[in-house]
mmCIF file of C-alpha atoms in Angstrom:
data_model
loop_
_atom_site.group_PDB
_atom_site.id
_atom_site.type_symbol
_atom_site.label_atom_id
_atom_site.label_comp_id
_atom_site.label_asym_id
_atom_site.label_seq_id
_atom_site.Cartn_x
_atom_site.Cartn_y
_atom_site.Cartn_z
ATOM 1 C CA MET A 7 86.322 58.283 77.703
ATOM 2 C CA LYS A 8 89.315 59.611 75.694
ATOM 3 C CA THR A 9 88.896 59.357 71.910
ATOM 4 C CA PHE A 10 91.192 58.966 68.869
ATOM 5 C CA SER A 11 91.021 58.697 65.141
ATOM 6 C CA ILE A 12 93.580 57.604 62.485
ATOM 7 C CA LYS A 13 93.907 58.577 58.832
ATOM 8 C CA THR A 14 96.330 56.459 56.840
ATOM 9 C CA LEU A 15 97.991 57.268 53.537
ATOM 10 C CA GLY A 16 100.219 54.952 51.345
ATOM 11 C CA CYS A 17 101.149 51.301 51.287
ATOM 12 C CA LYS A 18 100.078 48.103 52.901
ATOM 13 C CA VAL A 19 102.827 48.360 55.497
ATOM 14 C CA ASN A 20 101.515 51.718 56.570
ATOM 15 C CA GLN A 21 98.021 50.326 56.731
ATOM 16 C CA TYR A 22 99.257 47.444 58.947
ATOM 17 C CA GLU A 23 101.120 49.866 61.262
ATOM 18 C CA SER A 24 97.916 52.015 61.535
ATOM 19 C CA GLN A 25 95.990 48.854 62.646
ATOM 20 C CA LEU A 26 98.753 48.166 65.259
ATOM 21 C CA ILE A 27 98.381 51.786 66.606
ATOM 22 C CA ARG A 28 94.559 51.425 66.571
ATOM 23 C CA GLU A 29 94.639 48.212 68.627
ATOM 24 C CA ASN A 30 97.040 49.729 71.159
ATOM 25 C CA PHE A 31 94.651 52.604 71.707
ATOM 26 C CA LEU A 32 91.603 50.391 71.991
ATOM 27 C CA ARG A 33 93.543 48.050 74.382
ATOM 28 C CA ASN A 34 93.992 51.048 76.689
ATOM 29 C CA GLY A 35 90.351 52.106 76.958
ATOM 30 C CA PHE A 36 90.223 54.676 74.125
ATOM 31 C CA LYS A 37 87.301 54.993 71.834
ATOM 32 C CA GLU A 38 87.735 55.411 68.057
ATOM 33 C CA THR A 39 85.880 58.178 66.219
ATOM 34 C CA ASN A 40 85.345 58.804 62.566
ATOM 35 C CA GLY A 41 87.544 61.692 61.565
ATOM 36 C CA PRO A 42 89.117 64.510 63.397
ATOM 37 C CA ASN A 43 86.065 66.511 64.460
ATOM 38 C CA SER A 44 85.439 64.777 67.862
ATOM 39 C CA ALA A 45 88.875 63.166 68.407
ATOM 40 C CA ASP A 46 90.967 64.007 71.378
ATOM 41 C CA ILE A 47 94.019 62.639 69.529
ATOM 42 C CA TYR A 48 94.095 62.625 65.684
ATOM 43 C CA ILE A 49 96.926 60.639 64.052
ATOM 44 C CA VAL A 50 97.992 61.146 60.461
ATOM 45 C CA ASN A 51 100.076 58.181 59.146
ATOM 46 C CA THR A 52 101.780 59.739 56.235
ATOM 47 C CA CYS A 53 103.332 58.676 52.900
ATOM 48 C CA THR A 54 106.107 60.322 50.907
ATOM 49 C CA VAL A 55 106.482 58.155 47.887
ATOM 50 C CA THR A 56 105.318 60.942 45.638
ATOM 51 C CA GLY A 57 104.979 64.726 45.814
ATOM 52 C CA ARG A 58 101.217 64.215 45.778
ATOM 53 C CA ALA A 59 101.447 62.102 48.914
ATOM 54 C CA ASP A 60 103.446 64.967 50.627
ATOM 55 C CA ARG A 61 100.768 67.445 49.711
ATOM 56 C CA GLU A 62 97.942 65.214 50.918
ATOM 57 C CA SER A 63 99.716 64.663 54.229
ATOM 58 C CA ARG A 64 99.965 68.406 54.731
ATOM 59 C CA HIS A 65 96.414 68.875 53.695
ATOM 60 C CA LEU A 66 95.192 66.349 56.226
ATOM 61 C CA VAL A 67 97.004 68.094 59.111
ATOM 62 C CA ARG A 68 95.658 71.543 58.151
ATOM 63 C CA ASP A 69 92.253 70.129 57.777
ATOM 64 C CA ALA A 70 92.266 68.456 61.112
ATOM 65 C CA TYR A 71 93.393 71.615 62.891
ATOM 66 C CA ARG A 72 90.671 73.688 61.134
ATOM 67 C CA LYS A 73 87.936 71.171 62.202
ATOM 68 C CA ASN A 74 89.214 70.553 65.778
ATOM 69 C CA PRO A 75 91.891 72.967 66.979
ATOM 70 C CA GLY A 76 91.660 71.459 70.337
ATOM 71 C CA ALA A 77 92.803 68.037 69.349
ATOM 72 C CA LYS A 78 96.330 66.595 69.745
ATOM 73 C CA ILE A 79 97.507 66.222 66.167
ATOM 74 C CA VAL A 80 100.017 63.507 65.850
ATOM 75 C CA VAL A 81 101.996 63.015 62.538
ATOM 76 C CA THR A 82 103.839 59.773 61.874
ATOM 77 C CA GLY A 83 104.873 57.824 58.777
ATOM 78 C CA CYS A 84 107.407 58.266 55.977
ATOM 79 C CA PHE A 85 106.774 62.011 55.425
ATOM 80 C CA ALA A 86 107.273 62.692 59.033
ATOM 81 C CA GLU A 87 110.421 60.536 59.145
ATOM 82 C CA LYS A 88 112.402 62.711 56.664
ATOM 83 C CA ASP A 89 110.645 66.089 56.650
ATOM 84 C CA SER A 90 109.925 66.800 60.347
ATOM 85 C CA ASP A 91 111.061 70.252 59.865
ATOM 86 C CA VAL A 92 108.248 70.849 57.391
ATOM 87 C CA ILE A 93 105.634 69.207 59.524
ATOM 88 C CA SER A 94 106.732 71.076 62.740
ATOM 89 C CA LYS A 95 105.791 74.341 60.929
ATOM 90 C CA LEU A 96 102.199 73.256 60.374
ATOM 91 C CA GLU A 97 99.790 74.788 62.838
ATOM 92 C CA GLY A 98 98.366 72.438 65.387
ATOM 93 C CA VAL A 99 100.940 69.597 65.270
ATOM 94 C CA THR A 100 101.760 68.472 68.810
ATOM 95 C CA ASP A 101 103.778 65.325 68.087
ATOM 96 C CA ILE A 102 105.987 63.905 65.370
ATOM 97 C CA ILE A 103 106.640 60.212 65.724
ATOM 98 C CA LYS A 104 109.309 58.221 63.861
ATOM 99 C CA ASN A 105 108.383 54.973 62.076
ATOM 100 C CA SER A 106 110.447 53.028 64.577
ATOM 101 C CA ASP A 107 108.444 54.397 67.452
ATOM 102 C CA LYS A 108 104.942 53.588 66.162
ATOM 103 C CA ILE A 109 104.504 50.666 68.457
ATOM 104 C CA ARG A 110 104.902 53.012 71.550
ATOM 105 C CA LEU A 111 103.190 55.989 69.901
ATOM 106 C CA ILE A 112 100.357 55.838 72.487
ATOM 107 C CA SER A 113 102.887 56.053 75.405
ATOM 108 C CA LEU A 114 104.824 58.957 73.738
ATOM 109 C CA VAL A 115 101.610 60.886 72.948
ATOM 110 C CA THR A 116 100.007 60.457 76.365
ATOM 111 C CA GLY A 117 103.220 60.621 78.385
ATOM 112 C CA CYS A 118 102.301 57.374 80.140
ATOM 113 C CA ALA A 119 104.978 54.755 79.775
ATOM 114 C CA ALA A 120 102.893 52.174 81.812
ATOM 115 C CA LEU A 121 100.229 51.667 79.117
ATOM 116 C CA SER A 122 99.883 48.227 77.589
ATOM 117 C CA THR A 123 101.230 47.817 74.055
ATOM 118 C CA SER A 124 101.597 44.893 71.656
ATOM 119 C CA ASN A 125 103.369 44.291 68.367
ATOM 120 C CA PHE A 126 100.631 41.965 67.183
ATOM 121 C CA ILE A 127 97.285 42.667 65.451
ATOM 122 C CA THR A 128 94.215 40.561 65.856
ATOM 123 C CA ASP A 129 91.850 42.453 63.383
ATOM 124 C CA PHE A 130 91.914 44.672 60.344
ATOM 125 C CA LYS A 131 89.391 47.351 60.418
ATOM 126 C CA ASP A 132 87.304 47.854 57.209
ATOM 127 C CA HIS A 133 89.191 45.214 55.260
ATOM 128 C CA SER A 134 88.007 41.850 53.878
ATOM 129 C CA LYS A 135 91.608 40.613 53.968
ATOM 130 C CA ALA A 136 94.384 41.029 56.495
ATOM 131 C CA PHE A 137 97.802 42.436 55.828
ATOM 132 C CA VAL A 138 100.641 40.956 57.893
ATOM 133 C CA LYS A 139 103.916 42.923 57.840
ATOM 134 C CA ILE A 140 106.747 40.501 57.734
ATOM 135 C CA GLN A 141 109.523 42.868 56.661
ATOM 136 C CA ASP A 142 110.712 46.455 56.786
ATOM 137 C CA GLY A 143 113.386 48.527 54.998
ATOM 138 C CA CYS A 144 114.941 48.515 51.629
ATOM 139 C CA SER A 145 118.485 48.793 50.156
ATOM 140 C CA ASN A 146 117.799 48.856 46.465
ATOM 141 C CA PHE A 147 118.155 52.638 46.100
ATOM 142 C CA CYS A 148 116.269 53.241 42.944
ATOM 143 C CA SER A 149 117.264 56.712 41.756
ATOM 144 C CA PHE A 150 113.748 58.024 41.992
ATOM 145 C CA CYS A 151 112.770 56.499 45.283
ATOM 146 C CA LYS A 152 112.935 57.984 48.822
ATOM 147 C CA VAL A 153 111.877 54.921 50.613
ATOM 148 C CA PRO A 154 115.304 53.594 51.685
ATOM 149 C CA LEU A 155 116.015 57.051 53.224
ATOM 150 C CA VAL A 156 112.894 56.812 55.371
ATOM 151 C CA ARG A 157 112.667 53.128 56.119
ATOM 152 C CA GLY A 158 116.375 52.138 56.489
ATOM 153 C CA GLU A 159 118.035 48.824 56.049
ATOM 154 C CA PRO A 160 116.017 45.637 55.493
ATOM 155 C CA GLN A 161 114.849 43.933 58.609
ATOM 156 C CA SER A 162 112.957 40.506 58.800
ATOM 157 C CA ARG A 163 110.327 39.784 61.369
ATOM 158 C CA ALA A 164 110.767 36.586 63.294
ATOM 159 C CA LEU A 165 109.016 33.570 61.844
ATOM 160 C CA GLU A 166 107.312 32.628 65.113
ATOM 161 C CA GLU A 167 105.925 36.110 65.420
ATOM 162 C CA ILE A 168 104.502 35.869 61.909
ATOM 163 C CA LYS A 169 102.914 32.518 62.526
ATOM 164 C CA SER A 170 101.389 33.682 65.794
ATOM 165 C CA GLU A 171 99.782 36.793 64.094
ATOM 166 C CA VAL A 172 98.509 34.821 61.246
ATOM 167 C CA LYS A 173 96.947 32.259 63.492
ATOM 168 C CA SER A 174 95.208 35.011 65.463
ATOM 169 C CA LEU A 175 93.835 36.656 62.308
ATOM 170 C CA LEU A 176 92.578 33.343 61.087
ATOM 171 C CA ASP A 177 90.826 32.849 64.423
ATOM 172 C CA SER A 178 89.269 36.293 63.883
ATOM 173 C CA GLY A 179 87.666 34.977 60.697
ATOM 174 C CA PHE A 180 89.992 36.315 57.920
ATOM 175 C CA GLN A 181 90.209 34.140 54.876
ATOM 176 C CA GLU A 182 92.882 35.905 52.948
ATOM 177 C CA ILE A 183 96.250 36.923 54.435
ATOM 178 C CA VAL A 184 98.509 39.347 52.424
ATOM 179 C CA LEU A 185 102.141 39.085 53.289
ATOM 180 C CA SER A 186 103.538 42.601 53.131
ATOM 181 C CA GLY A 187 106.866 44.379 53.359
ATOM 182 C CA VAL A 188 108.579 47.433 52.187
ATOM 183 C CA CYS A 189 110.792 45.132 50.158
ATOM 184 C CA LEU A 190 109.022 41.792 50.623
ATOM 185 C CA GLY A 191 111.646 39.616 48.821
ATOM 186 C CA GLU A 192 114.213 40.618 51.463
ATOM 187 C CA TRP A 193 112.602 38.593 54.129
ATOM 188 C CA GLY A 194 115.165 36.153 55.559
ATOM 189 C CA ARG A 195 117.912 38.746 55.894
ATOM 190 C CA GLY A 196 119.132 38.470 59.507
ATOM 191 C CA ILE A 197 117.104 35.341 60.147
ATOM 192 C CA GLY A 198 119.613 32.758 58.953
ATOM 193 C CA LYS A 199 121.448 31.349 55.907
ATOM 194 C CA GLY A 200 119.098 30.048 53.285
ATOM 195 C CA PHE A 201 115.818 31.472 54.722
ATOM 196 C CA ASP A 202 113.512 33.036 52.277
ATOM 197 C CA LEU A 203 109.784 33.652 51.589
ATOM 198 C CA VAL A 204 109.209 29.993 50.953
ATOM 199 C CA ASN A 205 109.980 29.335 54.641
ATOM 200 C CA VAL A 206 107.166 31.750 55.662
ATOM 201 C CA LEU A 207 104.710 30.059 53.172
ATOM 202 C CA GLU A 208 105.546 26.618 54.296
ATOM 203 C CA GLU A 209 105.011 27.614 58.013
ATOM 204 C CA ILE A 210 101.548 29.224 57.641
ATOM 205 C CA GLU A 211 99.948 27.196 54.690
ATOM 206 C CA ASN A 212 99.323 24.197 56.988
ATOM 207 C CA PHE A 213 96.994 26.032 59.436
ATOM 208 C CA ASP A 214 93.669 24.177 59.695
ATOM 209 C CA ALA A 215 91.459 26.795 58.234
ATOM 210 C CA GLN A 216 89.799 27.846 54.965
ATOM 211 C CA PHE A 217 91.966 30.591 53.806
ATOM 212 C CA ARG A 218 94.595 31.600 51.175
ATOM 213 C CA ILE A 219 97.793 33.603 51.083
ATOM 214 C CA ARG A 220 98.718 36.425 48.824
ATOM 215 C CA LEU A 221 102.039 37.981 48.221
ATOM 216 C CA SER A 222 102.128 41.791 47.953
ATOM 217 C CA SER A 223 104.454 43.599 45.543
ATOM 218 C CA ILE A 224 107.744 41.842 44.995
ATOM 219 C CA GLU A 225 110.795 42.723 42.953
ATOM 220 C CA LEU A 226 111.823 40.532 40.066
ATOM 221 C CA LYS A 227 115.219 39.454 41.515
ATOM 222 C CA TYR A 228 113.515 37.684 44.431
ATOM 223 C CA ILE A 229 111.270 35.456 42.293
ATOM 224 C CA THR A 230 113.143 32.158 42.321
ATOM 225 C CA GLU A 231 112.421 28.802 41.004
ATOM 226 C CA ARG A 232 111.984 27.681 44.590
ATOM 227 C CA LEU A 233 109.276 30.322 45.074
ATOM 228 C CA LEU A 234 107.517 29.475 41.788
ATOM 229 C CA ASN A 235 107.569 25.714 42.664
ATOM 230 C CA LYS A 236 105.887 26.488 46.017
ATOM 231 C CA MET A 237 103.302 28.750 44.365
ATOM 232 C CA ALA A 238 102.589 26.103 41.724
ATOM 233 C CA SER A 239 102.174 23.247 44.140
ATOM 234 C CA SER A 240 100.450 24.939 47.259
ATOM 235 C CA GLY A 241 96.682 24.948 47.403
ATOM 236 C CA LYS A 242 96.854 27.978 49.628
ATOM 237 C CA VAL A 243 99.125 30.460 47.852
ATOM 238 C CA CYS A 244 97.419 32.747 45.290
ATOM 239 C CA ARG A 245 98.600 32.508 41.684
ATOM 240 C CA HIS A 246 99.307 36.145 41.440
ATOM 241 C CA LEU A 247 102.535 38.249 41.391
ATOM 242 C CA HIS A 248 102.816 42.040 41.335
ATOM 243 C CA ILE A 249 106.238 42.733 39.901
ATOM 244 C CA PRO A 250 107.110 46.442 39.500
ATOM 245 C CA LEU A 251 108.517 47.137 35.964
ATOM 246 C CA GLN A 252 108.591 51.007 36.096
ATOM 247 C CA SER A 253 109.988 51.271 32.562
ATOM 248 C CA GLY A 254 110.470 48.993 29.563
ATOM 249 C CA ASP A 255 113.455 50.879 28.036
ATOM 250 C CA ASP A 256 117.023 49.828 29.015
ATOM 251 C CA ARG A 257 118.457 53.400 29.037
ATOM 252 C CA ILE A 258 115.669 54.586 31.346
ATOM 253 C CA LEU A 259 115.975 51.484 33.581
ATOM 254 C CA LYS A 260 119.704 52.129 33.954
ATOM 255 C CA ALA A 261 119.051 55.729 34.886
ATOM 256 C CA MET A 262 116.536 54.485 37.338
ATOM 257 C CA ASN A 263 119.054 52.098 38.825
ATOM 258 C CA ARG A 264 116.751 49.162 38.253
ATOM 259 C CA PRO A 265 118.582 45.747 38.351
ATOM 260 C CA TYR A 266 117.427 44.266 35.076
ATOM 261 C CA THR A 267 117.182 44.862 31.402
ATOM 262 C CA ARG A 268 113.990 44.841 29.336
ATOM 263 C CA LYS A 269 114.870 41.343 27.887
ATOM 264 C CA GLU A 270 115.606 40.016 31.379
ATOM 265 C CA TYR A 271 112.305 41.172 32.625
ATOM 266 C CA VAL A 272 110.224 39.771 29.704
ATOM 267 C CA ASP A 273 112.134 36.461 29.827
ATOM 268 C CA SER A 274 111.423 36.184 33.517
ATOM 269 C CA VAL A 275 107.715 36.778 33.099
ATOM 270 C CA ARG A 276 107.650 34.028 30.346
ATOM 271 C CA LYS A 277 109.435 31.717 32.760
ATOM 272 C CA ILE A 278 106.891 32.507 35.536
ATOM 273 C CA LYS A 279 104.009 31.756 33.147
ATOM 274 C CA SER A 280 105.684 28.345 32.126
ATOM 275 C CA PHE A 281 105.704 27.327 35.808
ATOM 276 C CA ILE A 282 102.171 28.644 36.547
ATOM 277 C CA PRO A 283 100.237 28.782 33.231
ATOM 278 C CA GLU A 284 97.263 30.829 34.542
ATOM 279 C CA VAL A 285 99.250 33.139 36.861
ATOM 280 C CA GLY A 286 98.139 36.745 37.015
ATOM 281 C CA VAL A 287 100.988 39.154 36.647
ATOM 282 C CA THR A 288 100.420 42.909 37.491
ATOM 283 C CA THR A 289 102.859 45.737 37.602
ATOM 284 C CA ASP A 290 103.738 49.367 38.336
ATOM 285 C CA ILE A 291 104.717 51.736 35.562
ATOM 286 C CA MET A 292 106.231 55.222 35.944
ATOM 287 C CA VAL A 293 105.803 57.713 33.188
ATOM 288 C CA GLY A 294 107.814 60.828 32.609
ATOM 289 C CA PHE A 295 111.091 59.881 34.274
ATOM 290 C CA PRO A 296 113.701 62.582 33.401
ATOM 291 C CA GLY A 297 114.909 62.026 29.849
ATOM 292 C CA GLU A 298 112.045 59.791 28.834
ATOM 293 C CA GLU A 299 111.505 60.460 25.110
ATOM 294 C CA GLU A 300 108.920 59.021 22.738
ATOM 295 C CA GLU A 301 111.208 56.174 21.608
ATOM 296 C CA HIS A 302 111.709 55.172 25.280
ATOM 297 C CA PHE A 303 108.034 55.215 25.992
ATOM 298 C CA ALA A 304 107.374 53.130 22.899
ATOM 299 C CA ASN A 305 109.655 50.442 24.241
ATOM 300 C CA THR A 306 107.688 50.496 27.560
ATOM 301 C CA LEU A 307 104.380 50.011 25.735
ATOM 302 C CA ASP A 308 105.906 47.183 23.722
ATOM 303 C CA THR A 309 107.187 45.560 26.889
ATOM 304 C CA ILE A 310 103.746 45.862 28.475
ATOM 305 C CA MET A 311 102.266 44.042 25.502
ATOM 306 C CA GLN A 312 104.866 41.209 25.662
ATOM 307 C CA CYS A 313 104.258 40.566 29.324
ATOM 308 C CA GLY A 314 100.511 40.692 29.116
ATOM 309 C CA PHE A 315 99.835 42.409 32.356
ATOM 310 C CA HIS A 316 96.182 42.326 33.268
ATOM 311 C CA ARG A 317 96.368 45.178 35.755
ATOM 312 C CA ILE A 318 98.747 48.086 35.692
ATOM 313 C CA HIS A 319 99.312 50.887 38.307
ATOM 314 C CA VAL A 320 100.556 53.698 36.249
ATOM 315 C CA PHE A 321 101.734 57.038 37.865
ATOM 316 C CA PRO A 322 103.795 60.077 36.887
ATOM 317 C CA TYR A 323 107.411 60.595 37.932
ATOM 318 C CA SER A 324 107.653 62.922 40.975
ATOM 319 C CA LYS A 325 110.944 64.649 42.057
ATOM 320 C CA ARG A 326 111.986 63.361 45.420
ATOM 321 C CA LYS A 327 114.548 65.417 47.471
ATOM 322 C CA GLY A 328 117.636 63.455 48.419
ATOM 323 C CA THR A 329 117.379 61.033 45.508
ATOM 324 C CA LYS A 330 119.807 60.689 42.640
ATOM 325 C CA ALA A 331 117.152 61.524 39.994
ATOM 326 C CA ASP A 332 116.355 64.775 41.757
ATOM 327 C CA SER A 333 119.369 66.452 40.064
ATOM 328 C CA LEU A 334 118.418 65.327 36.625
ATOM 329 C CA PRO A 335 116.942 67.945 34.223
ATOM 330 C CA TYR A 336 113.169 67.547 33.836
ATOM 331 C CA ASN A 337 110.968 69.241 31.158
ATOM 332 C CA ILE A 338 108.233 66.793 30.406
ATOM 333 C CA SER A 339 104.833 68.520 30.143
ATOM 334 C CA TYR A 340 101.666 67.619 31.997
ATOM 335 C CA TYR A 341 99.951 66.928 28.686
ATOM 336 C CA ILE A 342 102.592 64.402 27.577
ATOM 337 C CA LEU A 343 102.305 62.682 30.994
ATOM 338 C CA LYS A 344 98.543 62.386 30.620
ATOM 339 C CA ASP A 345 98.781 61.094 27.096
ATOM 340 C CA ARG A 346 101.331 58.386 28.145
ATOM 341 C CA GLU A 347 99.166 57.435 31.116
ATOM 342 C CA SER A 348 96.220 57.123 28.705
ATOM 343 C CA LYS A 349 98.076 54.915 26.284
ATOM 344 C CA ILE A 350 99.066 52.616 29.091
ATOM 345 C CA LYS A 351 95.499 52.324 30.398
ATOM 346 C CA GLU A 352 94.232 51.623 26.870
ATOM 347 C CA ALA A 353 96.790 48.755 26.566
ATOM 348 C CA GLU A 354 95.802 47.531 30.093
ATOM 349 C CA ARG A 355 92.158 47.385 28.960
ATOM 350 C CA GLU A 356 92.842 45.218 26.058
ATOM 351 C CA LEU A 357 95.324 42.942 27.938
ATOM 352 C CA SER A 358 92.875 42.580 30.783
ATOM 353 C CA TYR A 359 90.101 41.559 28.545
ATOM 354 C CA GLU A 360 92.196 38.942 26.690
ATOM 355 C CA TYR A 361 93.466 37.511 30.041
ATOM 356 C CA ARG A 362 90.042 37.398 31.599
ATOM 357 C CA LYS A 363 88.553 35.588 28.593
ATOM 358 C CA LYS A 364 90.639 32.550 29.428
ATOM 359 C CA PHE A 365 88.682 31.978 32.581
ATOM 360 C CA LEU A 366 85.075 32.224 31.091
ATOM 361 C CA GLY A 367 83.047 29.297 32.387
ATOM 362 C CA LYS A 368 85.712 28.082 34.631
ATOM 363 C CA GLN A 369 85.301 27.444 38.399
ATOM 364 C CA ALA A 370 87.022 29.866 40.737
ATOM 365 C CA MET A 371 87.274 30.807 44.369
ATOM 366 C CA VAL A 372 86.594 34.385 45.122
ATOM 367 C CA LEU A 373 87.227 36.501 48.245
ATOM 368 C CA VAL A 374 84.186 38.711 48.569
ATOM 369 C CA GLU A 375 85.058 42.358 49.452
ATOM 370 C CA GLU A 376 83.517 44.824 51.826
ATOM 371 C CA LYS A 377 82.841 47.238 48.964
ATOM 372 C CA ILE A 378 79.895 47.428 46.634
ATOM 373 C CA GLU A 379 80.291 48.316 42.906
ATOM 374 C CA LYS A 380 78.468 51.617 42.769
ATOM 375 C CA SER A 381 77.356 51.462 39.164
ATOM 376 C CA THR A 382 75.900 47.989 39.413
ATOM 377 C CA GLN A 383 75.208 47.783 43.195
ATOM 378 C CA LEU A 384 76.602 44.254 43.120
ATOM 379 C CA LEU A 385 79.082 42.614 45.536
ATOM 380 C CA THR A 386 82.803 42.733 44.435
ATOM 381 C CA GLY A 387 85.450 40.195 44.904
ATOM 382 C CA TYR A 388 88.817 38.926 43.674
ATOM 383 C CA THR A 389 89.928 35.555 42.340
ATOM 384 C CA ASP A 390 93.220 34.148 43.517
ATOM 385 C CA THR A 391 94.765 35.437 40.184
ATOM 386 C CA TYR A 392 93.550 38.952 41.040
ATOM 387 C CA ILE A 393 90.721 39.235 38.662
ATOM 388 C CA LYS A 394 88.012 41.571 39.949
ATOM 389 C CA VAL A 395 84.511 40.070 39.746
ATOM 390 C CA LEU A 396 80.972 41.229 40.331
ATOM 391 C CA LEU A 397 78.403 38.898 41.972
ATOM 392 C CA LYS A 398 74.986 38.772 43.561
ATOM 393 C CA GLY A 399 74.629 37.510 47.107
ATOM 394 C CA PRO A 400 73.877 38.383 50.707
ATOM 395 C CA ASP A 401 76.032 40.782 52.745
ATOM 396 C CA SER A 402 77.052 37.717 54.906
ATOM 397 C CA LEU A 403 79.460 36.761 52.062
ATOM 398 C CA LYS A 404 81.645 39.777 52.733
ATOM 399 C CA GLY A 405 85.086 38.660 53.852
ATOM 400 C CA LYS A 406 84.401 35.101 52.926
ATOM 401 C CA LEU A 407 85.728 32.871 50.213
ATOM 402 C CA ALA A 408 82.928 31.839 47.814
ATOM 403 C CA SER A 409 83.040 29.003 45.168
ATOM 404 C CA GLY A 410 81.446 29.495 41.752
ATOM 405 C CA LYS A 411 82.305 30.174 38.238
ATOM 406 C CA ILE A 412 83.082 33.078 35.802
ATOM 407 C CA SER A 413 79.767 33.426 34.019
ATOM 408 C CA ARG A 414 80.283 36.521 31.741
ATOM 409 C CA ILE A 415 83.015 38.853 30.683
ATOM 410 C CA ASP A 416 83.071 42.132 28.886
ATOM 411 C CA HIS A 417 85.648 44.862 28.474
ATOM 412 C CA ASN A 418 84.541 46.503 31.723
ATOM 413 C CA TYR A 419 83.409 43.764 34.084
ATOM 414 C CA THR A 420 83.827 40.071 35.080
ATOM 415 C CA PHE A 421 80.633 38.436 36.431
ATOM 416 C CA PHE A 422 80.789 35.603 38.834
ATOM 417 C CA GLU A 423 77.950 33.084 39.803
ATOM 418 C CA ILE A 424 77.932 31.229 43.077
#
């Protein structure tokens, strides 16, 4: 029996596409192995959002060839989309597959066009929740971002396809569906006038099953009163929004080509909290964008405090070839970057504690994760507002929604009792 293995880097969309590739191989009689050592076909689904992602992609290819020089090494994903010339020079690479060809990757790699393929998934390996890709592409062209260059114009997946896939995943036992896209809020483009994310939520929230729906990262301009009303009134949609901020300084935001000012962002978060008082708001922050001085960073810290994010993904600026920011002078030292990251993480720690305290003693529904917290050996899970909790219970709870209450909170952990 022929074998294959997949390694995935990057976003939820990439993870979804790897699951699609996986199911197409399994459908055609291939056996999945763990890692490249014994795989006949080793697939690296790459990311190019940062320079670090590029380096990791190259490392995975080199490592696979070192461990199994006889394997077919197939490279796909966003790094492969724009830098195929770089990848083609790596020893051992046999195939480079574009993002748009992932659905027929198995046919391209094996040379057999008659193989059965599908653009639906029915499972999500090693995940307690299932990601459903409903959209691809981006046209925002932030000055630091390469994604529009490798993902193209926004495209919306047909509503009936989304419904069918969600139904299949619910039938497989998943109790949290995460709607995902490269630019999630663009869903509806090409579908018809007036269509937006709320149409998707309305179509899938009425399935007869115990489950909830989470939105993945969404840009501020797509968060409408219509969407907030749906989140507030639905019993299925998680009260959580991940809204990338990137910077809290107007000059830096303008240089980034972000479509809002600091005040507009803060006012919007306050409005969101007025619609949904206990909503969890999380974000992305970039440190070290070209020209970011201490005063600009101080504005970012102040914005963070005003918004009250309880979870922040902070990362350093990375020069990306082909972007507008790539031509800007850059001289921010590693030590300054680490110091700014540290200050943001310190702010996050305090804001998270203050936010989580509001839920002490309250009832909550938690999706229990596959992972165990190493330091405590307890099960982990997430509330609908995206608070990570620790709990005791049998392994049979993994992947299931569990009802209970927040029993104890400290600066490091939130404890949950069933």
